[in-house]
Amino acid sequence: MTEATILTPADLAGNGVYGDDPDVRGKFGVFGGRYVPEALIPALDEVAAEYEKAKNDPAFIHEFDHLLRTYAGRPTTLTEVPRFAEQAGGARIILKREDLTHTGAHKINNVLGQALLTRRLGKTRVIAETGAGQHGVATATAAALLGLECVIYMGAVDCERQALNVARMKLLGATVVPVANGSQTLKDAINEAFRDWVANVDHTHYLFGTIAGPHPFPEIVRDFARVIGVEARRQMLELTGRLPDAVAAAVGGGSNAIGIFHAFIGDEDVQLHGYEAGGRGAETGEHALTLTQGSVGVLHGARTYVLQDDEGQTIESHSISAGLDYPGVGPEHAWLKDTGRATYHGVTDAEAMEAFALLARTEGIIPAIESSHALAGALKLGRELGPEAIILVNLSGRGDKDMGTAMKYFNL
Amino acid sequence: MTTLQTVFAKAKADDRAALIGYLPAGFPTVEGAVAAASAMVEAGCDVIEIGLPYSDPLMDGPTIQAAVHRALTNGTRIADVMRTVEGVAATGAATLVMTYWNPIDRYGAERFARDLASAGGTGTITPDLTPEESGVWREASAAAGIDTVFLVAPSSTEERIKAVVDCCTGFVYAASLMGVTGARDQVGSAARGLVERTRPHTGLPVCVGLGVGTGDQAAEVAGYADGVIVGSAFIRRLLDASDEAAGLASVRELAAELAEGVRRR
């Protein structure tokens, strides 16, 4: 086993550009902050203070790094996909293979970090929200590994759609609570997890699954996901001798995208492109185009872009991919959009499913439908950037979980 | 318009706590909410909080969630909330709006404060607006002449309590327990301690809410707080009633029981 570490303290602490870390109020520009009941403020302060200590503690970083290498299976490889890229005007497309991590998606990076943080906080129970079930499975996995009690909130509609993941969580020792109020999907599961947290905060950590939510979650989740880009940047230099022209990633809440973007933010010549779920099309209103069609508001404790009506009521999102089916987005993406550092686009269900099938057929890799949005985006981007371009795509997860959807969609 | 200052001065003169009742606008209907709130006032509520129904009420338990869901399904809009405030304020009760921040943010802080004042509202309670983010709202409220009530919680440190009460006008809302809204068998044991910790930082009345639902509980809380806040228990009465008339009678009965409680201190 190699003793070479993946992370250094600097990797976790950010790369020192554009005021990388949010300000004392947890703000990225005007975005982020804390819009939560006062009862939760001490807990958020406690998490922030402990994380500040942890990220500067070599022992913590060593332990996280050790788990990433020996448990999650990092570093993940890069794979160039020339047959797939034939559809991209000859541009080179290179995948960061987060699908090859333990549990099959990038979510494992964040949950291992936060599970270690939970233990540092002296808490014995973790709760989490989940949409498709991937973050729930990852949390249940980390909880099993570290001997923490685990309760997962999941919309009742999602529980039915993702019965296999419910079974996986149960097998891993978690309690799965179906949430039957509101739209019975991810946003309602988040509401319910917050309700649990406020009542049990003395012994419970809310293991938040994406870079949304109140400060310090957007910062913590980003830092734990950051390893994706840190590795990929080094690997790109080794493989191609230069940095990519563009980095592409799918954006729901935004954790896989920020994970791969972040190490490249200081590289001004590297374009950053995020792809949101266009669902049935922007014009149908059935989409999850938070950044490209939404407006600035407050959802789940942070100021960010939100799908909302003229009176601030949240509008339900739609996507064929449960992992992108969320009417909010991490505040750091809102900031990257408004500063122009990253560009965000929509990819429809149909375009994503086409890319899903194409990657399977041309490269023997079945991607998650979430990641397929980034793949579809990369195909378009390649045609724009031309044959000299190199595009790095975050293949954030594998598609095994999506076979039910694929069977129905393609009549398999 | 009856102000909170008048209400608490009168309660103090009577040597009792004030009784504050909560109902969301649009539940069971817009008119039904005005009727129920009016019944609550007639039977002894001094202050009414009108809830602004919001799609993601993350501080509310199942009872208020159910009522709010129904109100939203009925198509309740902010104009209906203002209309409800107008109807309730006409009864002579001091009338507040309790709302999550995003609807105000979207509507426009200045516009919301102005419209609320025009409707006869005396202020707002904003459970997810922290002192750090409250500047815009406090300015707009001051300009419109309405009060801003914020919450302290059992987990609040002395420093946080001070920061919160410095933003409050009208009264301070002390959450009796760590949890969401909803009637409980017992009032949180932390409530008395929280009120005691809050007093040195403010001359404002301190009112206790969350988990209060019976006359005996109201009497217990009235022993140490300036006001007793009841929400879910009223909604439960309306949800469980066989028809509107029965609901009104039941709400009236509960308000009378609580009003007797706050006088028993």
XYZ file of C-alpha atoms in Angstrom:
677
model
C 0.000 0.000 0.000
C 1.286 3.415 -0.927
C 2.073 5.817 1.859
C 1.702 8.796 -0.440
C -1.081 10.948 0.842
C -3.749 12.572 -1.290
C -4.483 15.562 0.861
C -2.359 18.158 2.512
C -3.724 20.702 4.981
C -3.614 23.271 2.174
C -5.820 21.032 0.048
C -8.507 20.994 2.667
C -8.187 24.621 3.607
C -8.749 25.981 0.124
C -6.532 27.584 -2.470
C -6.623 31.180 -1.371
C -8.393 32.716 -4.353
C -11.324 35.138 -4.475
C -11.869 34.956 -0.760
C -12.253 31.226 -1.075
C -13.716 30.802 2.321
C -16.957 32.516 3.131
C -16.816 35.517 5.471
C -17.602 35.365 9.186
C -21.316 35.319 8.463
C -20.863 32.455 6.034
C -21.378 34.668 2.987
C -20.073 34.117 -0.511
C -20.704 37.662 -1.709
C -24.398 38.200 -0.952
C -25.117 34.451 -0.908
C -25.115 31.908 1.901
C -25.417 32.991 5.516
C -27.758 31.499 8.072
C -31.537 31.702 7.941
C -32.454 29.180 10.613
C -34.238 29.082 13.963
C -32.124 30.645 16.708
C -32.183 27.279 18.494
C -29.793 25.883 15.863
C -27.266 28.710 15.952
C -25.198 27.273 18.833
C -25.014 23.912 17.047
C -23.908 25.539 13.800
C -21.335 27.546 15.739
C -20.127 24.357 17.390
C -19.766 22.554 14.052
C -17.971 25.544 12.533
C -15.557 25.860 15.449
C -14.759 22.150 15.515
C -14.278 22.051 11.758
C -11.912 25.008 11.964
C -9.813 23.039 14.439
C -10.092 19.796 12.481
C -8.986 21.193 9.166
C -5.852 22.558 10.754
C -5.139 19.355 12.657
C -2.644 17.076 10.840
C -4.025 14.058 12.697
C -7.536 14.712 11.372
C -6.312 15.215 7.833
C -4.219 12.081 8.066
C -7.208 10.046 9.229
C -9.455 11.442 6.492
C -6.771 10.851 3.907
C -6.285 7.297 5.183
C -9.996 6.508 4.828
C -10.117 8.061 1.371
C -7.260 5.827 0.234
C -7.980 2.590 2.049
C -11.769 2.630 2.261
C -13.157 4.868 -0.480
C -10.606 3.643 -3.047
C -8.903 6.945 -3.878
C -7.280 8.263 -5.881
C -9.788 7.565 -8.613
C -8.405 7.304 -12.108
C -8.888 9.454 -15.178
C -10.243 7.739 -18.270
C -10.062 9.250 -21.729
C -13.116 8.369 -23.837
C -12.209 8.831 -27.529
C -15.098 6.825 -29.004
C -17.593 8.860 -26.981
C -15.754 12.061 -27.927
C -16.285 11.386 -31.634
C -19.660 13.024 -31.051
C -17.952 16.087 -29.600
C -16.358 17.539 -32.712
C -13.049 15.833 -32.046
C -12.345 17.483 -28.703
C -10.649 15.244 -26.132
C -12.924 14.228 -23.266
C -11.433 12.885 -20.086
C -13.528 11.515 -17.233
C -12.764 11.777 -13.526
C -13.979 8.399 -12.360
C -15.826 9.090 -9.109
C -18.092 6.204 -10.123
C -15.264 3.884 -9.085
C -15.320 4.921 -5.429
C -16.783 2.692 -2.729
C -20.610 2.999 -2.817
C -20.319 4.166 -6.428
C -20.534 7.920 -6.197
C -18.583 10.971 -5.062
C -20.854 11.308 -1.980
C -18.508 9.020 -0.029
C -15.868 11.783 0.197
C -18.101 14.170 2.131
C -19.671 11.563 4.397
C -16.327 10.170 5.539
C -15.128 13.658 6.412
C -18.301 14.560 8.257
C -18.502 11.207 10.056
C -15.001 11.843 11.413
C -16.112 15.330 12.381
C -19.155 13.857 14.166
C -16.847 11.758 16.278
C -14.698 14.802 17.076
C -17.859 16.647 18.140
C -18.517 13.845 20.618
C -21.851 13.054 18.998
C -23.147 9.517 18.594
C -25.967 9.882 16.094
C -26.113 11.177 12.534
C -29.145 12.149 10.512
C -29.274 12.908 6.815
C -31.665 13.710 4.016
C -31.640 11.838 0.759
C -33.369 12.160 -2.596
C -32.383 9.235 -4.805
C -30.865 7.527 -1.818
C -27.180 7.945 -2.734
C -26.360 10.329 0.092
C -28.436 8.156 2.418
C -26.508 5.051 1.422
C -23.195 6.879 1.756
C -24.150 8.220 5.197
C -25.355 4.814 6.360
C -22.042 3.382 5.130
C -19.925 5.883 7.043
C -22.115 5.471 10.132
C -21.648 1.698 10.011
C -17.895 2.158 9.619
C -17.606 4.474 12.621
C -20.313 2.901 14.794
C -22.733 5.825 14.736
C -26.499 5.571 15.018
C -28.005 6.641 11.698
C -31.433 7.949 10.695
C -32.171 8.853 7.076
C -35.087 11.063 6.016
C -36.402 10.330 2.552
C -39.518 11.579 0.796
C -42.236 8.932 0.699
C -42.447 9.263 -3.086
C -38.678 8.760 -3.353
C -38.806 5.732 -1.027
C -41.080 4.059 -3.525
C -39.035 5.137 -6.548
C -35.783 3.968 -4.952
C -36.789 0.860 -3.010
C -33.416 -0.772 -3.659
C -31.533 2.038 -1.936
C -33.955 1.895 1.001
C -33.037 -1.766 1.379
C -29.319 -0.952 1.165
C -29.605 1.656 3.917
C -31.509 -0.761 6.135
C -28.937 -3.474 5.547
C -26.239 -1.007 6.594
C -28.060 -0.536 9.889
C -29.795 2.778 9.251
C -33.383 3.654 10.081
C -35.164 5.079 7.047
C -38.002 7.491 7.812
C -40.383 8.147 4.890
C -41.456 11.797 4.843
C -45.097 12.059 3.839
C -45.630 15.819 4.016
C -45.284 18.578 1.423
C -44.187 17.282 -1.979
C -42.789 14.135 -0.304
C -39.416 14.564 -2.004
C -35.916 15.812 -1.198
C -36.808 19.313 -0.029
C -39.332 17.899 2.445
C -36.796 15.351 3.647
C -34.434 18.268 4.387
C -37.192 20.074 6.321
C -37.811 16.945 8.374
C -34.107 16.416 9.069
C -33.874 19.987 10.383
C -36.873 19.287 12.650
C -35.141 16.206 14.023
C -31.889 18.117 14.490
C -33.383 20.944 16.516
C -34.934 18.405 18.908
C -31.854 16.163 19.224
C -28.979 18.515 18.667
C -27.219 17.621 21.928
C -26.164 14.191 20.621
C -26.876 14.407 16.872
C -24.954 15.753 13.896
C -26.845 16.635 10.736
C -24.660 15.099 8.062
C -25.665 17.462 5.293
C -25.314 16.001 1.811
C -24.641 18.944 -0.430
C -23.094 22.404 -0.449
C -26.435 24.055 0.338
C -27.886 24.803 3.791
C -26.767 27.242 6.479
C -23.137 28.131 7.146
C -20.864 26.214 7.726
C -22.293 23.329 5.646
C -21.514 24.836 2.216
C -17.882 25.286 3.237
C -17.453 21.931 4.976
C -19.080 19.842 2.260
C -17.057 21.675 -0.398
C -13.805 21.080 1.417
C -14.492 17.357 1.796
C -15.525 17.085 -1.866
C -12.542 19.155 -2.957
C -10.315 16.096 -3.222
C -11.944 15.333 -6.598
C -10.474 18.419 -8.235
C -7.218 18.314 -6.304
C -6.514 14.854 -7.682
C -7.852 15.584 -11.148
C -5.722 18.693 -11.575
C -2.508 16.761 -10.823
C -3.606 13.842 -12.964
C -4.450 16.083 -15.925
C -0.985 17.618 -15.807
C 0.547 14.122 -15.757
C -1.674 12.747 -18.514
C -1.880 15.655 -20.939
C 0.943 17.923 -19.825
C -1.398 20.828 -19.392
C -4.583 21.979 -17.707
C -7.904 21.281 -19.427
C -9.647 24.004 -21.391
C -12.867 23.319 -19.572
C -14.228 21.380 -16.611
C -17.813 20.089 -16.802
C -20.013 18.816 -14.002
C -23.680 18.246 -13.200
C -25.306 20.602 -10.698
C -28.162 19.703 -8.375
C -27.264 20.967 -4.918
C -23.812 21.309 -6.408
C -21.377 19.235 -4.352
C -19.785 17.152 -7.108
C -19.456 20.253 -9.273
C -17.815 22.357 -6.571
C -15.670 19.335 -5.714
C -14.101 19.274 -9.167
C -14.299 23.031 -9.903
C -12.684 24.301 -6.799
C -9.060 23.367 -7.407
C -9.308 25.069 -10.828
C -10.868 28.357 -9.732
C -7.488 30.063 -9.618
C -6.638 28.837 -13.127
C -8.246 31.638 -15.064
C -7.839 29.971 -18.458
C -9.833 26.926 -17.376
C -13.532 27.370 -18.102
C -15.949 25.965 -15.533
C -19.309 24.699 -16.814
C -22.157 23.451 -14.655
C -25.113 21.553 -16.115
C -28.477 21.688 -14.389
C -31.406 19.399 -15.013
C -33.582 20.867 -17.759
C -36.165 18.145 -17.177
C -38.825 18.204 -19.850
C -37.524 21.581 -21.070
C -37.239 25.105 -19.673
C -40.469 26.140 -21.412
C -42.539 23.397 -19.735
C -41.858 24.608 -16.205
C -40.964 20.997 -15.330
C -37.264 21.318 -14.618
C -34.653 21.933 -11.944
C -33.023 24.965 -13.616
C -32.349 26.792 -10.367
C -29.375 28.875 -11.507
C -30.475 29.436 -15.080
C -34.201 30.072 -14.483
C -34.583 30.711 -10.744
C -34.366 33.893 -8.711
C -32.523 34.920 -5.567
C -34.221 33.917 -2.342
C -33.786 31.906 0.828
C -34.245 28.147 1.023
C -33.062 25.672 3.652
C -31.112 28.235 5.598
C -29.142 30.020 2.872
C -29.565 32.881 0.431
C -29.091 31.503 -3.041
C -30.934 30.933 -6.309
C -34.280 29.234 -5.759
C -37.167 28.016 -7.888
C -39.946 30.075 -6.352
C -43.147 31.816 -7.314
C -43.798 35.564 -7.116
C -44.568 35.267 -3.384
C -41.555 33.217 -2.362
C -43.235 29.807 -2.253
C -40.888 27.072 -3.394
C -41.804 25.552 -6.757
C -41.353 21.810 -7.092
C -38.574 20.819 -9.426
C -38.530 18.002 -11.941
C -35.763 15.839 -13.321
C -35.457 12.272 -14.547
C -32.463 12.202 -12.222
C -33.504 12.244 -8.563
C -30.082 13.559 -7.541
C -30.599 16.787 -9.494
C -34.268 17.163 -8.576
C -33.872 20.037 -6.093
C -35.294 23.587 -6.263
C -32.276 25.182 -4.546
C -28.516 25.188 -5.128
C -25.378 25.782 -3.094
C -24.640 29.474 -2.448
C -21.093 29.159 -3.779
C -22.476 28.287 -7.230
C -24.745 31.334 -7.014
C -21.615 33.359 -6.328
C -19.602 31.718 -9.140
C -22.490 32.445 -11.508
C -22.840 36.087 -10.539
C -19.085 36.712 -10.643
C -18.941 35.048 -14.051
C -16.250 32.562 -12.994
C -18.485 29.613 -13.837
C -21.208 29.269 -16.451
C -24.362 27.247 -15.982
C -26.555 25.599 -18.597
C -29.558 23.311 -18.801
C -29.551 19.753 -20.164
C -32.917 18.086 -20.734
C -33.935 14.598 -19.619
C -33.762 13.477 -23.255
C -30.265 14.882 -23.850
C -28.999 13.321 -20.626
C -30.475 9.912 -21.457
C -28.899 10.052 -24.912
C -25.475 10.696 -23.386
C -26.145 7.961 -20.810
C -26.722 5.399 -23.552
C -23.884 6.712 -25.717
C -21.246 6.358 -23.006
C -22.449 2.839 -22.236
C -22.306 1.795 -25.903
C -19.057 3.506 -26.895
C -16.973 3.089 -23.753
C -18.515 0.338 -21.649
C -19.218 2.702 -18.775
C -22.743 3.104 -17.431
C -22.853 6.538 -15.807
C -25.317 7.849 -13.248
C -28.080 9.857 -14.910
C -26.889 12.847 -12.846
C -23.412 12.571 -14.389
C -24.988 12.066 -17.824
C -26.076 15.703 -17.710
C -22.397 16.704 -17.571
C -21.585 14.248 -20.362
C -24.294 15.743 -22.577
C -22.940 19.179 -21.742
C -19.410 18.115 -22.677
C -20.588 16.926 -26.102
C -22.021 20.379 -26.831
C -19.010 22.111 -25.336
C -16.597 20.069 -27.450
C -18.332 21.168 -30.636
C -18.014 24.786 -29.492
C -14.397 24.643 -28.345
C -13.082 22.698 -31.332
C -10.809 19.697 -31.875
C -7.835 21.082 -29.940
C -9.826 21.327 -26.736
C -9.474 19.107 -23.698
C -12.549 18.772 -21.499
C -12.482 17.227 -18.049
C -15.836 15.775 -16.973
C -16.751 14.734 -13.461
C -18.277 11.285 -13.782
C -19.779 11.713 -10.346
C -21.390 8.296 -9.990
C -22.217 5.004 -11.618
C -25.529 4.146 -13.168
C -26.432 0.843 -11.511
C -29.007 2.632 -9.361
C -30.627 4.026 -12.506
C -31.353 0.759 -14.282
C -35.039 0.909 -13.357
C -35.347 4.310 -14.994
C -33.288 3.187 -17.987
C -35.414 0.053 -18.493
C -38.521 2.171 -18.610
C -37.004 4.946 -20.737
C -35.423 2.695 -23.371
C -37.926 -0.184 -23.148
C -35.080 -2.570 -22.289
C -55.015 49.840 16.353
C -54.140 48.162 19.642
C -50.400 48.078 20.230
C -48.387 45.415 22.003
C -47.311 48.084 24.501
C -50.976 48.697 25.437
C -51.650 44.971 25.754
C -48.748 44.262 28.066
C -49.359 47.394 30.163
C -52.952 46.323 30.680
C -52.003 42.730 31.505
C -49.464 43.993 33.996
C -52.043 46.268 35.599
C -54.353 43.242 35.912
C -51.466 41.223 37.387
C -51.740 38.516 34.757
C -49.933 37.281 31.692
C -51.114 38.176 28.208
C -52.637 35.427 26.061
C -51.353 35.151 22.517
C -53.028 32.857 19.998
C -51.735 31.694 16.620
C -53.596 30.664 13.466
C -52.393 30.509 9.883
C -54.213 32.669 7.335
C -56.353 30.664 4.941
C -57.048 27.873 7.404
C -59.572 26.394 7.247
C -60.458 29.160 4.753
C -59.612 32.863 4.662
C -62.980 33.786 6.186
C -62.822 30.794 8.533
C -59.514 31.971 9.967
C -60.901 35.448 10.646
C -63.941 33.893 12.333
C -61.807 31.565 14.455
C -59.399 34.350 15.456
C -62.348 36.582 16.351
C -63.754 33.831 18.557
C -60.346 33.495 20.214
C -60.283 37.238 20.899
C -63.837 37.261 22.280
C -62.934 34.424 24.634
C -59.825 36.150 25.971
C -56.853 36.253 23.553
C -55.094 39.615 23.806
C -52.837 39.171 20.803
C -53.299 37.162 17.595
C -50.445 35.928 15.445
C -51.518 35.284 11.867
C -49.254 32.731 10.225
C -48.205 33.349 6.641
C -48.467 29.928 4.981
C -45.098 28.870 3.508
C -44.152 25.834 1.459
C -41.184 24.837 3.657
C -42.056 25.399 7.331
C -39.020 23.769 8.869
C -39.711 24.958 12.405
C -43.254 23.612 12.510
C -44.542 20.276 13.750
C -47.201 18.129 12.048
C -50.256 20.092 13.267
C -49.223 23.463 11.872
C -47.798 21.777 8.773
C -51.189 20.219 8.081
C -52.994 23.538 8.488
C -50.483 25.428 6.355
C -50.602 22.774 3.661
C -54.368 23.155 3.505
C -54.084 26.948 3.374
C -51.638 26.754 0.466
C -53.747 24.181 -1.343
C -56.642 26.625 -0.979
C -54.496 29.171 -2.821
C -53.872 31.553 0.083
C -51.813 34.559 -1.041
C -50.121 37.413 0.820
C -53.084 39.659 -0.045
C -55.255 37.154 1.857
C -52.875 37.343 4.817
C -53.201 41.134 4.843
C -56.985 40.842 4.560
C -56.968 38.428 7.510
C -54.870 40.816 9.579
C -57.328 43.590 8.778
C -60.277 41.459 9.876
C -58.623 40.348 13.095
C -57.256 43.781 14.002
C -60.818 45.095 13.726
C -61.711 42.964 16.760
C -59.392 45.110 18.859
C -56.666 42.513 19.366
C -53.061 43.423 18.661
C -52.362 41.498 15.464
C -48.974 40.212 14.320
C -47.836 38.205 11.331
C -45.627 35.200 11.963
C -43.653 34.281 8.875
C -40.546 32.662 7.558
C -38.253 35.167 5.916
C -38.411 34.235 2.239
C -41.979 35.431 1.545
C -41.106 38.891 2.934
C -37.801 38.910 1.063
C -39.567 38.111 -2.194
C -42.465 40.532 -1.612
C -40.028 43.304 -0.709
C -39.277 44.245 2.891
C -40.430 47.858 2.652
C -43.583 46.960 0.773
C -44.459 44.194 3.235
C -43.926 46.410 6.268
C -45.994 49.213 4.724
C -48.850 46.898 3.676
C -48.911 45.219 7.076
C -49.067 48.560 8.873
C -51.868 49.694 6.533
C -53.812 46.519 7.311
C -53.640 47.372 11.005
C -50.893 44.867 11.868
C -48.654 45.724 14.798
C -45.581 43.739 13.839
C -44.024 40.423 12.847
C -42.411 37.367 14.349
C -39.734 35.934 12.048
C -38.490 32.568 13.364
C -35.735 31.994 10.800
C -34.351 35.522 10.678
C -31.247 35.789 12.846
C -29.901 39.086 14.217
C -27.052 38.949 11.661
C -29.479 38.969 8.723
C -32.194 41.149 10.245
C -30.928 44.642 9.386
C -33.068 45.164 6.290
C -36.203 44.018 8.043
C -35.664 46.066 11.189
C -35.134 49.202 9.134
C -38.250 48.611 7.059
C -40.294 47.829 10.170
C -39.101 50.900 12.021
C -39.966 53.062 9.035
C -43.473 51.583 8.924
C -43.883 51.800 12.688
C -44.329 48.074 13.345
C -42.653 45.834 15.911
C -40.073 43.126 15.256
C -40.178 40.056 17.466
C -37.383 37.469 17.351
C -36.838 34.202 19.194
C -34.454 33.075 21.889
C -34.058 29.337 22.564
C -32.906 27.141 25.458
C -29.651 26.609 23.570
C -28.975 30.351 23.270
C -25.830 31.596 24.955
C -25.874 34.862 26.941
C -24.187 36.507 23.978
C -26.872 35.282 21.566
C -29.694 36.290 23.914
C -28.266 39.781 24.066
C -27.914 39.968 20.272
C -31.518 38.790 19.772
C -33.213 41.007 22.361
C -31.355 44.018 20.998
C -33.227 43.431 17.720
C -36.638 42.969 19.368
C -39.342 45.530 19.893
C -42.777 44.690 21.348
C -41.732 41.519 23.144
C -39.200 38.689 23.131
C -40.375 35.209 22.073
C -38.812 32.526 24.277
C -39.042 29.042 22.744
C -39.800 26.731 25.663
C -37.972 23.741 24.276
C -35.589 22.473 21.659
C -37.965 21.299 18.985
C -40.704 22.226 16.577
C -44.130 23.710 17.252
C -46.804 21.452 18.702
C -48.686 20.858 21.951
C -46.859 18.664 24.491
C -47.920 16.996 27.721
C -45.476 19.157 29.622
C -44.091 22.608 29.083
C -40.340 22.385 28.578
C -38.472 22.590 31.870
C -35.950 24.888 30.198
C -38.554 27.625 29.687
C -38.358 29.176 33.137
C -34.572 29.247 33.076
C -34.560 30.824 29.633
C -36.938 33.580 30.737
C -34.747 34.215 33.763
C -31.632 34.374 31.606
C -33.359 36.741 29.173
C -34.685 39.299 31.678
C -31.363 40.919 32.639
C -30.778 41.801 28.979
C -34.058 43.562 28.251
C -36.904 45.568 29.679
C -39.279 44.102 27.074
C -41.965 41.593 28.000
C -40.817 37.977 27.580
C -43.425 35.541 26.256
C -43.193 31.761 26.125
C -44.324 29.579 23.252
C -43.952 26.023 21.903
C -45.705 23.137 23.596
C -48.344 25.062 25.572
C -51.911 23.823 25.097
C -53.946 23.697 28.334
C -55.200 26.062 31.018
C -52.943 24.483 33.622
C -49.887 24.874 31.404
C -50.870 28.486 30.719
C -51.110 29.105 34.470
C -47.708 27.512 35.019
C -46.060 29.668 32.327
C -47.909 32.794 33.509
C -46.069 32.270 36.815
C -42.822 33.488 35.274
C -43.528 34.948 31.808
C -45.328 38.059 30.583
C -47.225 36.243 27.876
C -48.320 32.732 26.940
C -48.303 31.753 23.262
C -50.558 28.947 21.980
C -50.787 27.785 18.373
C -51.036 24.093 17.571
C -53.647 23.408 20.261
C -56.052 25.852 18.573
C -55.395 24.324 15.167
C -55.912 20.828 16.557
C -59.389 21.924 17.740
C -60.248 23.114 14.234
C -58.797 20.019 12.563
C -60.737 17.682 14.850
C -64.080 19.494 14.656
C -66.913 17.895 12.695
C -67.944 21.191 11.093
C -67.122 24.895 11.169
C -69.567 25.782 13.923
C -68.223 23.010 16.148
C -64.679 24.206 15.396
C -65.485 27.759 16.425
C -67.156 26.585 19.639
C -64.165 24.396 20.429
C -61.644 27.168 19.788
C -63.680 29.528 21.925
C -63.742 26.986 24.726
C -59.966 26.530 24.602
C -59.333 30.297 24.551
C -61.545 30.697 27.632
C -59.686 27.917 29.440
C -56.321 29.492 28.597
C -57.549 32.982 29.525
C -58.541 31.634 32.900
C -55.100 30.028 33.152
C -53.130 33.220 32.539
C -55.151 34.883 35.325
C -54.363 32.109 37.813
C -50.617 32.870 38.100
